[in-house]
PDB file of N, CA and C in Angstrom:
ATOM      1  N   MET A   1      26.110 -13.223  11.359  1.00 88.00           N
ATOM      2  CA  MET A   1      25.446 -12.747  10.170  1.00 88.00           C
ATOM      3  C   MET A   1      24.200 -13.599   9.938  1.00 88.00           C
ATOM      4  N   LYS A   2      23.125 -12.935   9.525  1.00 92.00           N
ATOM      5  CA  LYS A   2      21.882 -13.609   9.177  1.00 92.00           C
ATOM      6  C   LYS A   2      21.502 -13.203   7.759  1.00 92.00           C
ATOM      7  N   ILE A   3      20.954 -14.162   7.010  1.00 94.00           N
ATOM      8  CA  ILE A   3      20.540 -13.903   5.636  1.00 94.00           C
ATOM      9  C   ILE A   3      19.064 -14.247   5.515  1.00 94.00           C
ATOM     10  N   PHE A   4      18.297 -13.316   4.920  1.00 95.00           N
ATOM     11  CA  PHE A   4      16.864 -13.504   4.747  1.00 95.00           C
ATOM     12  C   PHE A   4      16.470 -13.245   3.300  1.00 95.00           C
ATOM     13  N   LYS A   5      15.514 -14.028   2.780  1.00 97.00           N
ATOM     14  CA  LYS A   5      14.881 -13.686   1.509  1.00 97.00           C
ATOM     15  C   LYS A   5      13.924 -12.543   1.789  1.00 97.00           C
ATOM     16  N   VAL A   6      13.869 -11.582   0.863  1.00 96.00           N
ATOM     17  CA  VAL A   6      13.036 -10.404   1.070  1.00 96.00           C
ATOM     18  C   VAL A   6      12.076 -10.235  -0.111  1.00 96.00           C
ATOM     19  N   PRO A   7      10.774 -10.108   0.152  1.00 96.00           N
ATOM     20  CA  PRO A   7       9.851  -9.780  -0.940  1.00 96.00           C
ATOM     21  C   PRO A   7      10.168  -8.381  -1.467  1.00 96.00           C
ATOM     22  N   THR A   8       9.971  -8.162  -2.738  1.00 93.00           N
ATOM     23  CA  THR A   8      10.348  -6.869  -3.327  1.00 93.00           C
ATOM     24  C   THR A   8       9.602  -5.701  -2.705  1.00 93.00           C
ATOM     25  N   ASP A   9       8.389  -5.925  -2.221  1.00 94.00           N
ATOM     26  CA  ASP A   9       7.651  -4.813  -1.610  1.00 94.00           C
ATOM     27  C   ASP A   9       8.175  -4.449  -0.215  1.00 94.00           C
ATOM     28  N   GLU A  10       9.109  -5.231   0.310  1.00 94.00           N
ATOM     29  CA  GLU A  10       9.724  -4.919   1.602  1.00 94.00           C
ATOM     30  C   GLU A  10      11.138  -4.340   1.465  1.00 94.00           C
ATOM     31  N   LEU A  11      11.590  -4.141   0.231  1.00 95.00           N
ATOM     32  CA  LEU A  11      12.889  -3.504  -0.003  1.00 95.00           C
ATOM     33  C   LEU A  11      12.773  -2.011   0.293  1.00 95.00           C
ATOM     34  N   PRO A  12      13.892  -1.345   0.600  1.00 94.00           N
ATOM     35  CA  PRO A  12      13.843   0.110   0.790  1.00 94.00           C
ATOM     36  C   PRO A  12      13.239   0.786  -0.445  1.00 94.00           C
ATOM     37  N   ILE A  13      12.489   1.843  -0.222  1.00 94.00           N
ATOM     38  CA  ILE A  13      11.764   2.509  -1.310  1.00 94.00           C
ATOM     39  C   ILE A  13      12.696   2.968  -2.432  1.00 94.00           C
ATOM     40  N   GLU A  14      13.900   3.447  -2.079  1.00 94.00           N
ATOM     41  CA  GLU A  14      14.852   3.891  -3.118  1.00 94.00           C
ATOM     42  C   GLU A  14      15.233   2.727  -4.024  1.00 94.00           C
ATOM     43  N   LEU A  15      15.392   1.556  -3.435  1.00 94.00           N
ATOM     44  CA  LEU A  15      15.749   0.368  -4.203  1.00 94.00           C
ATOM     45  C   LEU A  15      14.566  -0.100  -5.040  1.00 94.00           C
ATOM     46  N   GLN A  16      13.374  -0.059  -4.479  1.00 95.00           N
ATOM     47  CA  GLN A  16      12.174  -0.428  -5.237  1.00 95.00           C
ATOM     48  C   GLN A  16      12.035   0.450  -6.479  1.00 95.00           C
ATOM     49  N   GLU A  17      12.296   1.739  -6.333  1.00 94.00           N
ATOM     50  CA  GLU A  17      12.192   2.654  -7.474  1.00 94.00           C
ATOM     51  C   GLU A  17      13.213   2.317  -8.550  1.00 94.00           C
ATOM     52  N   MET A  18      14.441   1.946  -8.157  1.00 93.00           N
ATOM     53  CA  MET A  18      15.479   1.554  -9.121  1.00 93.00           C
ATOM     54  C   MET A  18      15.092   0.301  -9.896  1.00 93.00           C
ATOM     55  N   LEU A  19      14.362  -0.585  -9.233  1.00 95.00           N
ATOM     56  CA  LEU A  19      14.039  -1.891  -9.805  1.00 95.00           C
ATOM     57  C   LEU A  19      12.657  -1.948 -10.440  1.00 95.00           C
ATOM     58  N   SER A  20      11.973  -0.824 -10.553  1.00 92.00           N
ATOM     59  CA  SER A  20      10.576  -0.828 -10.987  1.00 92.00           C
ATOM     60  C   SER A  20      10.353  -1.443 -12.364  1.00 92.00           C
ATOM     61  N   GLU A  21      11.302  -1.349 -13.264  1.00 92.00           N
ATOM     62  CA  GLU A  21      11.130  -1.899 -14.610  1.00 92.00           C
ATOM     63  C   GLU A  21      12.032  -3.100 -14.863  1.00 92.00           C
ATOM     64  N   LYS A  22      12.477  -3.748 -13.809  1.00 96.00           N
ATOM     65  CA  LYS A  22      13.384  -4.893 -13.927  1.00 96.00           C
ATOM     66  C   LYS A  22      12.641  -6.182 -13.597  1.00 96.00           C
ATOM     67  N   LEU A  23      13.159  -7.299 -14.086  1.00 96.00           N
ATOM     68  CA  LEU A  23      12.616  -8.620 -13.765  1.00 96.00           C
ATOM     69  C   LEU A  23      13.426  -9.182 -12.601  1.00 96.00           C
ATOM     70  N   ILE A  24      12.864  -9.155 -11.411  1.00 97.00           N
ATOM     71  CA  ILE A  24      13.573  -9.564 -10.204  1.00 97.00           C
ATOM     72  C   ILE A  24      13.718 -11.082 -10.172  1.00 97.00           C
ATOM     73  N   ILE A  25      14.920 -11.541  -9.891  1.00 97.00           N
ATOM     74  CA  ILE A  25      15.196 -12.965  -9.727  1.00 97.00           C
ATOM     75  C   ILE A  25      15.196 -13.309  -8.242  1.00 97.00           C
ATOM     76  N   SER A  26      15.933 -12.534  -7.457  1.00 97.00           N
ATOM     77  CA  SER A  26      15.960 -12.770  -6.010  1.00 97.00           C
ATOM     78  C   SER A  26      16.385 -11.503  -5.289  1.00 97.00           C
ATOM     79  N   ALA A  27      15.968 -11.417  -4.019  1.00 97.00           N
ATOM     80  CA  ALA A  27      16.369 -10.312  -3.157  1.00 97.00           C
ATOM     81  C   ALA A  27      16.652 -10.887  -1.776  1.00 97.00           C
ATOM     82  N   GLN A  28      17.794 -10.519  -1.230  1.00 98.00           N
ATOM     83  CA  GLN A  28      18.198 -11.022   0.082  1.00 98.00           C
ATOM     84  C   GLN A  28      18.666  -9.870   0.957  1.00 98.00           C
ATOM     85  N   LEU A  29      18.453 -10.034   2.239  1.00 96.00           N
ATOM     86  CA  LEU A  29      18.923  -9.087   3.237  1.00 96.00           C
ATOM     87  C   LEU A  29      20.007  -9.756   4.058  1.00 96.00           C
ATOM     88  N   PHE A  30      21.154  -9.113   4.159  1.00 95.00           N
ATOM     89  CA  PHE A  30      22.257  -9.594   4.983  1.00 95.00           C
ATOM     90  C   PHE A  30      22.336  -8.705   6.212  1.00 95.00           C
ATOM     91  N   GLU A  31      22.077  -9.283   7.369  1.00 92.00           N
ATOM     92  CA  GLU A  31      22.196  -8.558   8.632  1.00 92.00           C
ATOM     93  C   GLU A  31      23.494  -8.981   9.304  1.00 92.00           C
ATOM     94  N   TYR A  32      24.331  -8.017   9.627  1.00 88.00           N
ATOM     95  CA  TYR A  32      25.622  -8.297  10.243  1.00 88.00           C
ATOM     96  C   TYR A  32      25.578  -7.974  11.734  1.00 88.00           C
ATOM     97  N   ASP A  33      26.150  -8.856  12.528  1.00 85.00           N
ATOM     98  CA  ASP A  33      26.200  -8.647  13.977  1.00 85.00           C
ATOM     99  C   ASP A  33      27.239  -7.604  14.361  1.00 85.00           C
ATOM    100  N   THR A  34      28.235  -7.405  13.529  1.00 85.00           N
ATOM    101  CA  THR A  34      29.365  -6.553  13.888  1.00 85.00           C
ATOM    102  C   THR A  34      29.249  -5.119  13.379  1.00 85.00           C
ATOM    103  N   THR A  35      28.241  -4.826  12.542  1.00 81.00           N
ATOM    104  CA  THR A  35      28.079  -3.464  12.026  1.00 81.00           C
ATOM    105  C   THR A  35      26.652  -2.994  12.269  1.00 81.00           C
ATOM    106  N   ASP A  36      26.429  -1.708  12.117  1.00 79.00           N
ATOM    107  CA  ASP A  36      25.105  -1.152  12.357  1.00 79.00           C
ATOM    108  C   ASP A  36      24.299  -0.962  11.076  1.00 79.00           C
ATOM    109  N   HIS A  37      24.756  -1.517   9.970  1.00 81.00           N
ATOM    110  CA  HIS A  37      23.993  -1.401   8.726  1.00 81.00           C
ATOM    111  C   HIS A  37      23.800  -2.775   8.084  1.00 81.00           C
ATOM    112  N   ASP A  38      22.784  -2.857   7.247  1.00 89.00           N
ATOM    113  CA  ASP A  38      22.459  -4.091   6.547  1.00 89.00           C
ATOM    114  C   ASP A  38      22.720  -3.907   5.059  1.00 89.00           C
ATOM    115  N   GLU A  39      22.873  -5.030   4.362  1.00 95.00           N
ATOM    116  CA  GLU A  39      23.051  -5.015   2.910  1.00 95.00           C
ATOM    117  C   GLU A  39      21.906  -5.765   2.259  1.00 95.00           C
ATOM    118  N   TYR A  40      21.418  -5.204   1.171  1.00 97.00           N
ATOM    119  CA  TYR A  40      20.457  -5.900   0.324  1.00 97.00           C
ATOM    120  C   TYR A  40      21.207  -6.333  -0.925  1.00 97.00           C
ATOM    121  N   VAL A  41      21.064  -7.596  -1.291  1.00 98.00           N
ATOM    122  CA  VAL A  41      21.663  -8.112  -2.516  1.00 98.00           C
ATOM    123  C   VAL A  41      20.512  -8.538  -3.419  1.00 98.00           C
ATOM    124  N   VAL A  42      20.442  -7.919  -4.592  1.00 98.00           N
ATOM    125  CA  VAL A  42      19.328  -8.164  -5.500  1.00 98.00           C
ATOM    126  C   VAL A  42      19.864  -8.609  -6.851  1.00 98.00           C
ATOM    127  N   SER A  43      19.272  -9.683  -7.380  1.00 98.00           N
ATOM    128  CA  SER A  43      19.597 -10.164  -8.724  1.00 98.00           C
ATOM    129  C   SER A  43      18.387  -9.911  -9.608  1.00 98.00           C
ATOM    130  N   PHE A  44      18.646  -9.417 -10.821  1.00 98.00           N
ATOM    131  CA  PHE A  44      17.533  -9.103 -11.718  1.00 98.00           C
ATOM    132  C   PHE A  44      17.998  -9.106 -13.166  1.00 98.00           C
ATOM    133  N   ILE A  45      17.025  -9.095 -14.063  1.00 97.00           N
ATOM    134  CA  ILE A  45      17.295  -8.981 -15.495  1.00 97.00           C
ATOM    135  C   ILE A  45      16.866  -7.593 -15.937  1.00 97.00           C
ATOM    136  N   ASP A  46      17.755  -6.916 -16.626  1.00 97.00           N
ATOM    137  CA  ASP A  46      17.482  -5.593 -17.182  1.00 97.00           C
ATOM    138  C   ASP A  46      17.326  -5.756 -18.686  1.00 97.00           C
ATOM    139  N   LEU A  47      16.084  -5.740 -19.164  1.00 95.00           N
ATOM    140  CA  LEU A  47      15.830  -5.963 -20.583  1.00 95.00           C
ATOM    141  C   LEU A  47      16.230  -4.767 -21.453  1.00 95.00           C
ATOM    142  N   LYS A  48      16.301  -3.588 -20.875  1.00 95.00           N
ATOM    143  CA  LYS A  48      16.733  -2.414 -21.644  1.00 95.00           C
ATOM    144  C   LYS A  48      18.216  -2.509 -21.994  1.00 95.00           C
ATOM    145  N   LYS A  49      19.009  -3.107 -21.096  1.00 96.00           N
ATOM    146  CA  LYS A  49      20.443  -3.247 -21.328  1.00 96.00           C
ATOM    147  C   LYS A  49      20.827  -4.670 -21.730  1.00 96.00           C
ATOM    148  N   ASP A  50      19.845  -5.576 -21.787  1.00 97.00           N
ATOM    149  CA  ASP A  50      20.090  -6.982 -22.128  1.00 97.00           C
ATOM    150  C   ASP A  50      21.174  -7.606 -21.261  1.00 97.00           C
ATOM    151  N   GLU A  51      20.980  -7.498 -19.938  1.00 97.00           N
ATOM    152  CA  GLU A  51      21.961  -8.067 -19.028  1.00 97.00           C
ATOM    153  C   GLU A  51      21.301  -8.588 -17.755  1.00 97.00           C
ATOM    154  N   MET A  52      21.986  -9.530 -17.113  1.00 97.00           N
ATOM    155  CA  MET A  52      21.610 -10.000 -15.793  1.00 97.00           C
ATOM    156  C   MET A  52      22.531  -9.285 -14.809  1.00 97.00           C
ATOM    157  N   VAL A  53      21.940  -8.802 -13.727  1.00 98.00           N
ATOM    158  CA  VAL A  53      22.677  -7.937 -12.802  1.00 98.00           C
ATOM    159  C   VAL A  53      22.519  -8.435 -11.371  1.00 98.00           C
ATOM    160  N   GLU A  54      23.595  -8.285 -10.602  1.00 98.00           N
ATOM    161  CA  GLU A  54      23.528  -8.453  -9.159  1.00 98.00           C
ATOM    162  C   GLU A  54      24.069  -7.170  -8.556  1.00 98.00           C
ATOM    163  N   LEU A  55      23.279  -6.555  -7.675  1.00 97.00           N
ATOM    164  CA  LEU A  55      23.769  -5.341  -7.035  1.00 97.00           C
ATOM    165  C   LEU A  55      23.641  -5.437  -5.528  1.00 97.00           C
ATOM    166  N   VAL A  56      24.497  -4.683  -4.862  1.00 97.00           N
ATOM    167  CA  VAL A  56      24.488  -4.592  -3.405  1.00 97.00           C
ATOM    168  C   VAL A  56      24.090  -3.164  -3.062  1.00 97.00           C
ATOM    169  N   PHE A  57      23.094  -3.056  -2.189  1.00 97.00           N
ATOM    170  CA  PHE A  57      22.549  -1.764  -1.783  1.00 97.00           C
ATOM    171  C   PHE A  57      22.694  -1.628  -0.276  1.00 97.00           C
ATOM    172  N   GLU A  58      23.373  -0.575   0.153  1.00 93.00           N
ATOM    173  CA  GLU A  58      23.524  -0.335   1.589  1.00 93.00           C
ATOM    174  C   GLU A  58      23.638   1.155   1.848  1.00 93.00           C
ATOM    175  N   ASN A  59      23.163   1.565   3.002  1.00 89.00           N
ATOM    176  CA  ASN A  59      23.204   2.976   3.390  1.00 89.00           C
ATOM    177  C   ASN A  59      22.593   3.893   2.336  1.00 89.00           C
ATOM    178  N   GLY A  60      21.527   3.425   1.683  1.00 90.00           N
ATOM    179  CA  GLY A  60      20.811   4.260   0.726  1.00 90.00           C
ATOM    180  C   GLY A  60      21.413   4.385  -0.652  1.00 90.00           C
ATOM    181  N   LYS A  61      22.423   3.550  -0.970  1.00 93.00           N
ATOM    182  CA  LYS A  61      23.032   3.646  -2.298  1.00 93.00           C
ATOM    183  C   LYS A  61      23.567   2.291  -2.756  1.00 93.00           C
ATOM    184  N   VAL A  62      23.783   2.174  -4.064  1.00 95.00           N
ATOM    185  CA  VAL A  62      24.377   0.976  -4.644  1.00 95.00           C
ATOM    186  C   VAL A  62      25.874   1.034  -4.371  1.00 95.00           C
ATOM    187  N   THR A  63      26.411  -0.012  -3.742  1.00 96.00           N
ATOM    188  CA  THR A  63      27.839  -0.021  -3.425  1.00 96.00           C
ATOM    189  C   THR A  63      28.631  -0.961  -4.327  1.00 96.00           C
ATOM    190  N   ARG A  64      27.964  -1.942  -4.915  1.00 97.00           N
ATOM    191  CA  ARG A  64      28.620  -2.854  -5.862  1.00 97.00           C
ATOM    192  C   ARG A  64      27.596  -3.292  -6.895  1.00 97.00           C
ATOM    193  N   LYS A  65      28.098  -3.538  -8.101  1.00 97.00           N
ATOM    194  CA  LYS A  65      27.227  -4.010  -9.171  1.00 97.00           C
ATOM    195  C   LYS A  65      28.040  -4.898 -10.108  1.00 97.00           C
ATOM    196  N   LYS A  66      27.490  -6.075 -10.399  1.00 98.00           N
ATOM    197  CA  LYS A  66      28.113  -6.989 -11.360  1.00 98.00           C
ATOM    198  C   LYS A  66      27.055  -7.316 -12.406  1.00 98.00           C
ATOM    199  N   SER A  67      27.472  -7.434 -13.647  1.00 98.00           N
ATOM    200  CA  SER A  67      26.512  -7.785 -14.694  1.00 98.00           C
ATOM    201  C   SER A  67      27.160  -8.680 -15.734  1.00 98.00           C
ATOM    202  N   ILE A  68      26.286  -9.391 -16.451  1.00 98.00           N
ATOM    203  CA  ILE A  68      26.718 -10.241 -17.560  1.00 98.00           C
ATOM    204  C   ILE A  68      25.639 -10.147 -18.636  1.00 98.00           C
ATOM    205  N   SER A  69      26.064 -10.100 -19.877  1.00 98.00           N
ATOM    206  CA  SER A  69      25.095  -9.923 -20.965  1.00 98.00           C
ATOM    207  C   SER A  69      24.252 -11.181 -21.147  1.00 98.00           C
ATOM    208  N   LEU A  70      23.003 -10.975 -21.541  1.00 97.00           N
ATOM    209  CA  LEU A  70      22.112 -12.107 -21.804  1.00 97.00           C
ATOM    210  C   LEU A  70      22.601 -12.920 -22.997  1.00 97.00           C
ATOM    211  N   VAL A  71      23.262 -12.263 -23.946  1.00 97.00           N
ATOM    212  CA  VAL A  71      23.818 -12.969 -25.107  1.00 97.00           C
ATOM    213  C   VAL A  71      24.869 -13.979 -24.646  1.00 97.00           C
ATOM    214  N   LEU A  72      25.705 -13.583 -23.713  1.00 97.00           N
ATOM    215  CA  LEU A  72      26.739 -14.478 -23.200  1.00 97.00           C
ATOM    216  C   LEU A  72      26.126 -15.649 -22.420  1.00 97.00           C
ATOM    217  N   ILE A  73      25.075 -15.379 -21.662  1.00 94.00           N
ATOM    218  CA  ILE A  73      24.388 -16.451 -20.941  1.00 94.00           C
ATOM    219  C   ILE A  73      23.782 -17.445 -21.924  1.00 94.00           C
ATOM    220  N   LYS A  74      23.142 -16.936 -22.967  1.00 94.00           N
ATOM    221  CA  LYS A  74      22.546 -17.817 -23.986  1.00 94.00           C
ATOM    222  C   LYS A  74      23.618 -18.664 -24.668  1.00 94.00           C
ATOM    223  N   LYS A  75      24.741 -18.049 -24.989  1.00 95.00           N
ATOM    224  CA  LYS A  75      25.847 -18.768 -25.630  1.00 95.00           C
ATOM    225  C   LYS A  75      26.362 -19.879 -24.713  1.00 95.00           C
ATOM    226  N   ALA A  76      26.521 -19.593 -23.434  1.00 93.00           N
ATOM    227  CA  ALA A  76      26.974 -20.601 -22.469  1.00 93.00           C
ATOM    228  C   ALA A  76      25.977 -21.756 -22.390  1.00 93.00           C
ATOM    229  N   MET A  77      24.694 -21.443 -22.425  1.00 89.00           N
ATOM    230  CA  MET A  77      23.661 -22.489 -22.370  1.00 89.00           C
ATOM    231  C   MET A  77      23.691 -23.357 -23.629  1.00 89.00           C
ATOM    232  N   GLU A  78      23.962 -22.735 -24.768  1.00 89.00           N
ATOM    233  CA  GLU A  78      24.042 -23.491 -26.019  1.00 89.00           C
ATOM    234  C   GLU A  78      25.275 -24.393 -26.037  1.00 89.00           C
ATOM    235  N   LEU A  79      26.406 -23.888 -25.557  1.00 92.00           N
ATOM    236  CA  LEU A  79      27.645 -24.658 -25.572  1.00 92.00           C
ATOM    237  C   LEU A  79      27.692 -25.750 -24.505  1.00 92.00           C
ATOM    238  N   HIS A  80      27.004 -25.537 -23.392  1.00 89.00           N
ATOM    239  CA  HIS A  80      27.077 -26.470 -22.255  1.00 89.00           C
ATOM    240  C   HIS A  80      25.689 -26.773 -21.693  1.00 89.00           C
ATOM    241  N   PRO A  81      24.795 -27.347 -22.512  1.00 86.00           N
ATOM    242  CA  PRO A  81      23.415 -27.575 -22.063  1.00 86.00           C
ATOM    243  C   PRO A  81      23.312 -28.498 -20.848  1.00 86.00           C
ATOM    244  N   VAL A  82      24.222 -29.425 -20.694  1.00 85.00           N
ATOM    245  CA  VAL A  82      24.169 -30.349 -19.560  1.00 85.00           C
ATOM    246  C   VAL A  82      24.328 -29.585 -18.240  1.00 85.00           C
ATOM    247  N   VAL A  83      25.181 -28.589 -18.240  1.00 85.00           N
ATOM    248  CA  VAL A  83      25.401 -27.787 -17.038  1.00 85.00           C
ATOM    249  C   VAL A  83      24.117 -27.053 -16.631  1.00 85.00           C
ATOM    250  N   PHE A  84      23.336 -26.643 -17.603  1.00 81.00           N
ATOM    251  CA  PHE A  84      22.119 -25.894 -17.340  1.00 81.00           C
ATOM    252  C   PHE A  84      20.892 -26.792 -17.196  1.00 81.00           C
ATOM    253  N   GLY A  85      21.065 -28.087 -17.327  1.00 79.00           N
ATOM    254  CA  GLY A  85      20.000 -29.033 -17.019  1.00 79.00           C
ATOM    255  C   GLY A  85      19.135 -29.505 -18.161  1.00 79.00           C
ATOM    256  N   LYS A  86      19.167 -28.848 -19.304  1.00 67.00           N
ATOM    257  CA  LYS A  86      18.367 -29.346 -20.416  1.00 67.00           C
ATOM    258  C   LYS A  86      18.837 -28.716 -21.725  1.00 67.00           C
ATOM    259  N   GLU A  87      18.458 -29.347 -22.795  1.00 58.00           N
ATOM    260  CA  GLU A  87      18.807 -28.860 -24.114  1.00 58.00           C
ATOM    261  C   GLU A  87      18.023 -27.575 -24.426  1.00 58.00           C
ATOM    262  N   ILE A  88      18.623 -26.681 -25.154  1.00 56.00           N
ATOM    263  CA  ILE A  88      17.948 -25.460 -25.594  1.00 56.00           C
ATOM    264  C   ILE A  88      17.402 -25.697 -26.980  1.00 56.00           C
ATOM    265  N   LYS A  89      16.122 -25.382 -27.161  1.00 60.00           N
ATOM    266  CA  LYS A  89      15.506 -25.548 -28.482  1.00 60.00           C
ATOM    267  C   LYS A  89      15.867 -24.371 -29.352  1.00 60.00           C
ATOM    268  N   GLN A  90      16.277 -24.659 -30.569  1.00 56.00           N
ATOM    269  CA  GLN A  90      16.661 -23.598 -31.510  1.00 56.00           C
ATOM    270  C   GLN A  90      15.445 -23.022 -32.195  1.00 56.00           C
TER     271      GLN A  90
END
């Protein structure tokens, strides 16, 4: 297996269209030696839904999606600022 960082303009066009209004955090390509297809794993912030999302895209469709609300992330940062590296200003 090989893993590559992928610029958003090199993602499949269907995926680029899905992500057009999202704030991209990272995009990776997973190439597998044992299968004939690749997976794209993309992390992004969806401000319309107020969530951070990680999705897996393969064979032209989303096959997995995980999300967490931005409110929950903010709460975690407030409760455990040391874990996140710095204090949050109120």
